[in-house]
CSV table of C-alpha atoms in Angstrom, one decimal:
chain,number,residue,atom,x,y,z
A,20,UNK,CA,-15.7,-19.6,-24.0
A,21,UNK,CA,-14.0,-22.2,-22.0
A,22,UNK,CA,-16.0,-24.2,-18.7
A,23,UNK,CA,-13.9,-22.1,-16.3
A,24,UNK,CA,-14.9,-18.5,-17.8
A,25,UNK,CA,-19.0,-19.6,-18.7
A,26,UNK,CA,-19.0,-20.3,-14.5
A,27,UNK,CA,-17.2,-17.4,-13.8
A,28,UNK,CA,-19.8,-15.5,-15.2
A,29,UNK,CA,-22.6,-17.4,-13.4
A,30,UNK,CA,-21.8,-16.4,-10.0
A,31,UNK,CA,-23.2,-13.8,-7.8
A,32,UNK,CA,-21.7,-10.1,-7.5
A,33,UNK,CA,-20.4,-11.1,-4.3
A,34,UNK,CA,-19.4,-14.4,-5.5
A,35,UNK,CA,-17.0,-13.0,-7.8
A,36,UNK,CA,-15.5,-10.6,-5.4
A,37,UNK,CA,-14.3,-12.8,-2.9
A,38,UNK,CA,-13.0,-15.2,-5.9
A,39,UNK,CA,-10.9,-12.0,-7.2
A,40,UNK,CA,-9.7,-11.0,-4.1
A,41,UNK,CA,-8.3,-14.4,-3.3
A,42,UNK,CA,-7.2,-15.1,-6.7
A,43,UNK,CA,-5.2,-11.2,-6.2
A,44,UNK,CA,-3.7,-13.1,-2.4
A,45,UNK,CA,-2.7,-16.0,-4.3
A,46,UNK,CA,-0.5,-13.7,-6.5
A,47,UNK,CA,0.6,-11.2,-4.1
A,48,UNK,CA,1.7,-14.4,-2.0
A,49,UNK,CA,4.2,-16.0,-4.7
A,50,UNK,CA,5.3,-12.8,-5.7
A,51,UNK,CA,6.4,-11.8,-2.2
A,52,UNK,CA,7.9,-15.8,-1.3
A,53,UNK,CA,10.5,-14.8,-4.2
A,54,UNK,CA,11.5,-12.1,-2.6
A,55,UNK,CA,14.8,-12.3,-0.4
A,56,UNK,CA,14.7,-11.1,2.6
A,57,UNK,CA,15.3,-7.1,3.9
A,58,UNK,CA,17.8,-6.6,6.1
A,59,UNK,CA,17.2,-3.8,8.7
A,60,UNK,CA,20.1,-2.1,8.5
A,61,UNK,CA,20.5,-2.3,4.3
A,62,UNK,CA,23.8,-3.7,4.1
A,63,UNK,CA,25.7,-4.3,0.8
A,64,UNK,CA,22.7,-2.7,-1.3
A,65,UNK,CA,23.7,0.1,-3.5
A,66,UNK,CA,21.1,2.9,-4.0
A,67,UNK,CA,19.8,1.6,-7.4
A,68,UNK,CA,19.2,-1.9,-6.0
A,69,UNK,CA,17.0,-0.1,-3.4
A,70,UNK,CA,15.1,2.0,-5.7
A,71,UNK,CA,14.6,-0.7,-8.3
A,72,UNK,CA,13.0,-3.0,-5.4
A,73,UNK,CA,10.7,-0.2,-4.4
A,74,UNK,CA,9.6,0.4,-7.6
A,75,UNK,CA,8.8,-2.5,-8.3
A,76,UNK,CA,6.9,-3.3,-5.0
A,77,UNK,CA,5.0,0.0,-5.5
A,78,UNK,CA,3.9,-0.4,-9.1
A,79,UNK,CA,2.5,-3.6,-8.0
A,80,UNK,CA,1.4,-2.5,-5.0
A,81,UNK,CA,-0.8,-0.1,-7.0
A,82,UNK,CA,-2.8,-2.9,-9.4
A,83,UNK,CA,-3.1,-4.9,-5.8
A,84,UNK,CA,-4.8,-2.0,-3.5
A,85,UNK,CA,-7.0,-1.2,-6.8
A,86,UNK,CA,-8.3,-5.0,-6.8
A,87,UNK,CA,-8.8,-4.8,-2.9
A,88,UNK,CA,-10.8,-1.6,-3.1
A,89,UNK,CA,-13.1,-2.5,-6.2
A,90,UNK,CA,-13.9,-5.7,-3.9
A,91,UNK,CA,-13.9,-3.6,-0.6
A,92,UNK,CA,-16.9,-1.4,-2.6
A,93,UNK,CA,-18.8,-4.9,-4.1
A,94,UNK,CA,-19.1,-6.3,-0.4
A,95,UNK,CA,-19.7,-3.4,1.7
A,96,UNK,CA,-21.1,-0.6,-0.2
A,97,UNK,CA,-22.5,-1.8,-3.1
A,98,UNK,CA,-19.6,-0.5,-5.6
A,99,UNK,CA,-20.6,3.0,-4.1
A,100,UNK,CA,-17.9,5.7,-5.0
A,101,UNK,CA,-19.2,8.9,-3.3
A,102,UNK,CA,-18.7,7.3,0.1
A,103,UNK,CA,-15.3,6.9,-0.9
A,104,UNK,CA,-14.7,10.5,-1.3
A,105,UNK,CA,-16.0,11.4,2.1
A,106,UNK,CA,-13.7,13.9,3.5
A,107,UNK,CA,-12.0,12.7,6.4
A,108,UNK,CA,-9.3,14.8,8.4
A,109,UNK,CA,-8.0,12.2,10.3
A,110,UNK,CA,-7.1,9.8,7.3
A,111,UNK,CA,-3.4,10.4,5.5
A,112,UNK,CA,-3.5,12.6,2.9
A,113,UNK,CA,-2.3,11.4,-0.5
A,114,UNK,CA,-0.2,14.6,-1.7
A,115,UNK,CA,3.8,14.2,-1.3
A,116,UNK,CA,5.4,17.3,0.8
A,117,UNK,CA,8.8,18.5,0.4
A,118,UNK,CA,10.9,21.2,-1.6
A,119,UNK,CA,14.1,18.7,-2.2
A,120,UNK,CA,14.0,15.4,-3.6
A,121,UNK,CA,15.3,14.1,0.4
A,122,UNK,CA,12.1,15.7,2.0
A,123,UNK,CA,10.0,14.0,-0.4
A,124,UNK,CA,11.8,10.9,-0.8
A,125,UNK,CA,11.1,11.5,3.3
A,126,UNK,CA,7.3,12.2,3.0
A,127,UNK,CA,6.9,8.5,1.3
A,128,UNK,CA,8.1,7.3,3.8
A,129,UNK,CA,6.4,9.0,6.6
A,130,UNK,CA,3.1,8.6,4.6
A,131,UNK,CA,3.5,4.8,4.4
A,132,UNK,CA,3.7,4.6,7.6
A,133,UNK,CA,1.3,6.4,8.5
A,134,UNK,CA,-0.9,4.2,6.6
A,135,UNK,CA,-0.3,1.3,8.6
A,136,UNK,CA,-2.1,1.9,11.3
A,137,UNK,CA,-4.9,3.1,10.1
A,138,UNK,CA,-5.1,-0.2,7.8
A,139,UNK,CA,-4.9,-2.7,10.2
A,140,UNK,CA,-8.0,-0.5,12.2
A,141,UNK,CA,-9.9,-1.1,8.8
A,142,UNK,CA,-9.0,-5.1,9.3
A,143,UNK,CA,-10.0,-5.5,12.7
A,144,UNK,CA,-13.5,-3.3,12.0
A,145,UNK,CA,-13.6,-5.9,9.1
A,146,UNK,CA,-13.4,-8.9,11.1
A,147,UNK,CA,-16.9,-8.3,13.3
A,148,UNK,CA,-18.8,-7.8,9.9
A,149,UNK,CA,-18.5,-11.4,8.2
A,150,UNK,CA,-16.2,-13.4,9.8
A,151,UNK,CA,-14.5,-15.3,9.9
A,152,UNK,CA,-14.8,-15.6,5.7
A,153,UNK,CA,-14.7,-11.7,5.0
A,154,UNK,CA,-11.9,-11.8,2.1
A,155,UNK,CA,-11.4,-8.4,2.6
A,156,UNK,CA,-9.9,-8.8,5.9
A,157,UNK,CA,-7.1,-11.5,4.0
A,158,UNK,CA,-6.8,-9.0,1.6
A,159,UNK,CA,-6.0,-6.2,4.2
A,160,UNK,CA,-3.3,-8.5,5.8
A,161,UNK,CA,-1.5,-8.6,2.5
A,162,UNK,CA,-1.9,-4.9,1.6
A,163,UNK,CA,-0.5,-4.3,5.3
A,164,UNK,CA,2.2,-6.6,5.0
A,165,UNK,CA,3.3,-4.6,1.7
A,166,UNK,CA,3.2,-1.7,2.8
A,167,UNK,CA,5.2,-2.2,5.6
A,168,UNK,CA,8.1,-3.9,3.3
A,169,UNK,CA,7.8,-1.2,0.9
A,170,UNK,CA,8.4,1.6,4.1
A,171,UNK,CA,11.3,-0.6,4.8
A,172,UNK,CA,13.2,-0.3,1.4
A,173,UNK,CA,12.3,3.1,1.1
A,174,UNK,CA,13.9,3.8,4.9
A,175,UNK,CA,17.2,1.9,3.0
A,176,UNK,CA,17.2,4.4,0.5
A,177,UNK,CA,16.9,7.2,2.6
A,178,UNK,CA,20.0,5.9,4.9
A,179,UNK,CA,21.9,5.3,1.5
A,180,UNK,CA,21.1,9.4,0.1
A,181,UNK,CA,21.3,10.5,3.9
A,182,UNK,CA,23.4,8.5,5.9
A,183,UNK,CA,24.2,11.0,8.7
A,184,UNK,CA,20.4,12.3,8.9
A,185,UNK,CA,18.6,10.4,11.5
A,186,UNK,CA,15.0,8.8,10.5
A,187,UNK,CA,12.2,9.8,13.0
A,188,UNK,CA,9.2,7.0,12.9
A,189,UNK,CA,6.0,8.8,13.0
A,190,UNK,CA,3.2,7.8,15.7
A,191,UNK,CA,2.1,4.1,16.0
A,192,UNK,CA,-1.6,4.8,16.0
A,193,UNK,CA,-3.7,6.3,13.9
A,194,UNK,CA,-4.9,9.9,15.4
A,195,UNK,CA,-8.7,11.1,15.0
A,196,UNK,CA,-10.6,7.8,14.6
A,197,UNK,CA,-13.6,8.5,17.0
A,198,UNK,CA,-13.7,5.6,19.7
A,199,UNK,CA,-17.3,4.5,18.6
A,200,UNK,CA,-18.4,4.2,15.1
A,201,UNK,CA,-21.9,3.0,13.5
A,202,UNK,CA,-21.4,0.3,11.1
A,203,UNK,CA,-21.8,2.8,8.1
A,204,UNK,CA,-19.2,5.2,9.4
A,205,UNK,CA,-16.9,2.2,9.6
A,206,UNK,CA,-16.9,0.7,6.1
A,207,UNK,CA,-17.2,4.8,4.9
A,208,UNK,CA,-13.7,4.9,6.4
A,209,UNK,CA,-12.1,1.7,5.2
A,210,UNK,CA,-13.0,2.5,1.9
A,211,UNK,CA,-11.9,6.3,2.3
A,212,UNK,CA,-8.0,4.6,3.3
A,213,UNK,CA,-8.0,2.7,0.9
A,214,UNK,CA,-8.6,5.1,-1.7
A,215,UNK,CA,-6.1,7.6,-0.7
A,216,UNK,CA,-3.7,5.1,-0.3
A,217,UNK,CA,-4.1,3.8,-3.4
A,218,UNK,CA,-3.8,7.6,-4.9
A,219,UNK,CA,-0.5,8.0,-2.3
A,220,UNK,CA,1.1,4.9,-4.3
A,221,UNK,CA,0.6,6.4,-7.6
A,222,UNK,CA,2.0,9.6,-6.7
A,223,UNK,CA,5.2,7.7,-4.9
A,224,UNK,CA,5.7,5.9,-8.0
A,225,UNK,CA,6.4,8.6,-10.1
A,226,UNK,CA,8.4,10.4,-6.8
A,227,UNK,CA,10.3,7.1,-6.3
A,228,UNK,CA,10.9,7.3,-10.5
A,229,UNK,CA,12.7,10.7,-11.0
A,230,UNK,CA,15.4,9.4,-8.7
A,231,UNK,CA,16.0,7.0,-11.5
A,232,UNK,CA,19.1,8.3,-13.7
A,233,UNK,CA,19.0,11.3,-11.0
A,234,UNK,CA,20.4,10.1,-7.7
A,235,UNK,CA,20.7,6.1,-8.5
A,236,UNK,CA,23.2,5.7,-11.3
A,237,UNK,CA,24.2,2.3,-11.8
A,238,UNK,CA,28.5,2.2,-10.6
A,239,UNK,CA,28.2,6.2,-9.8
A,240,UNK,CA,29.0,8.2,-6.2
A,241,UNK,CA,25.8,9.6,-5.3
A,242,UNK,CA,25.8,13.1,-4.8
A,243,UNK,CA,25.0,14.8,-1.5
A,244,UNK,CA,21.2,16.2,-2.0
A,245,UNK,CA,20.9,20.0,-1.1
């Protein structure tokens, strides 16, 4: 056992959770400076180019938002994972709707955004607990800023399978949140998003992956989806 790992070992819960999260950051950062840029109205891409980008976004998104919540549990509820289970109306649900593959290729990406708003409420309750060192908030900025590029692509495939169906953005802010909340009802409903979230990815993985071979052939005509 190397110097690096015996220390490692030596620090506090807490410790150890705000090193993993940054070390997760540091990652999600150089993976996402590689990436070229996304232009808004997803030129010269051909449907498999968009669905192997969101793919691969979401797969990693998945590993990320796991990491986040494990040290969103260690630093405000002990590792607790009943609180996590609260039901919570309000909150996006995690289950993909749609009877063809265009409404639920459609629900991803109404679902991611409605995630968005309700994850940067999380980060701003986040800031007044510990700031301004909370690592969860720099976490929540990355997991925001991923989502959001993964929505994007995701819109891009949707204009490539549906070109002449137009793409209606859902609300900007998150409905149901009551205006005041105690500190316990706060961090019971930051921990709550991200755990549907991070149940929503797994499910738009494996929604995004049966287009493979399907709808995305490599130097194919797509089809028109019924």
């Amino acid at each position: 056992m190397n110097w690096h790992v015996r220390n490692m070992i030596r620090l506090p819960q807490r410790s150890q959770a705000k090193l993993s999260i940054i070390l997760a950051v540091l990652f999600l950062t150089s993976v996402q400076s590689t990436q070229p840029t996304i232009h808004p109205r997803c030129e010269n891409q051909s449907c498999s180019q968009h669905l192997h980008r969101s793919l691969k976004y979401t797969k990693f998104m998945i590993q990320t938002t796991a990491q986040h919540l494990k040290t969103y549990k260690t630093i405000n509820l002990d590792s607790t994972d009943l609180i996590c289970d609260m039901q919570m109306v309000n909150v996006p649900i995690s289950t993909i709707s749609g009877q063809s593959i265009s409404e639920r290729i459609f629900s991803v990406y109404t679902h991611l955004k409605e995630f968005l708003p309700h994850l940067k409420t999380v980060m701003e309750q986040q800031k007044d607990f510990d700031p301004p060192t909370n690592p969860v908030v720099e976490g929540l900025k990355h997991v925001i800023t991923s989502v959001d590029r993964i929505s994007v692509i995701v819109n891009c495939l949707l204009q490539v399978l549906k070109p002449n169906i137009p793409i209606l953005e859902p609300a900007e802010r998150p409905t149901g949140i009551p205006p005041a909340q105690n500190t316990f009802q706060q961090k019971a409903y930051g921990c709550v998003v991200l755990s549907r979230l991070q149940e929503f990815l797994s499910q738009a993985f494996h929604e995004l992956k049966s287009l493979r071979g399907r709808r995305c052939r490599r130097r194919t005509v797509i089809p028109s989806l019924n």
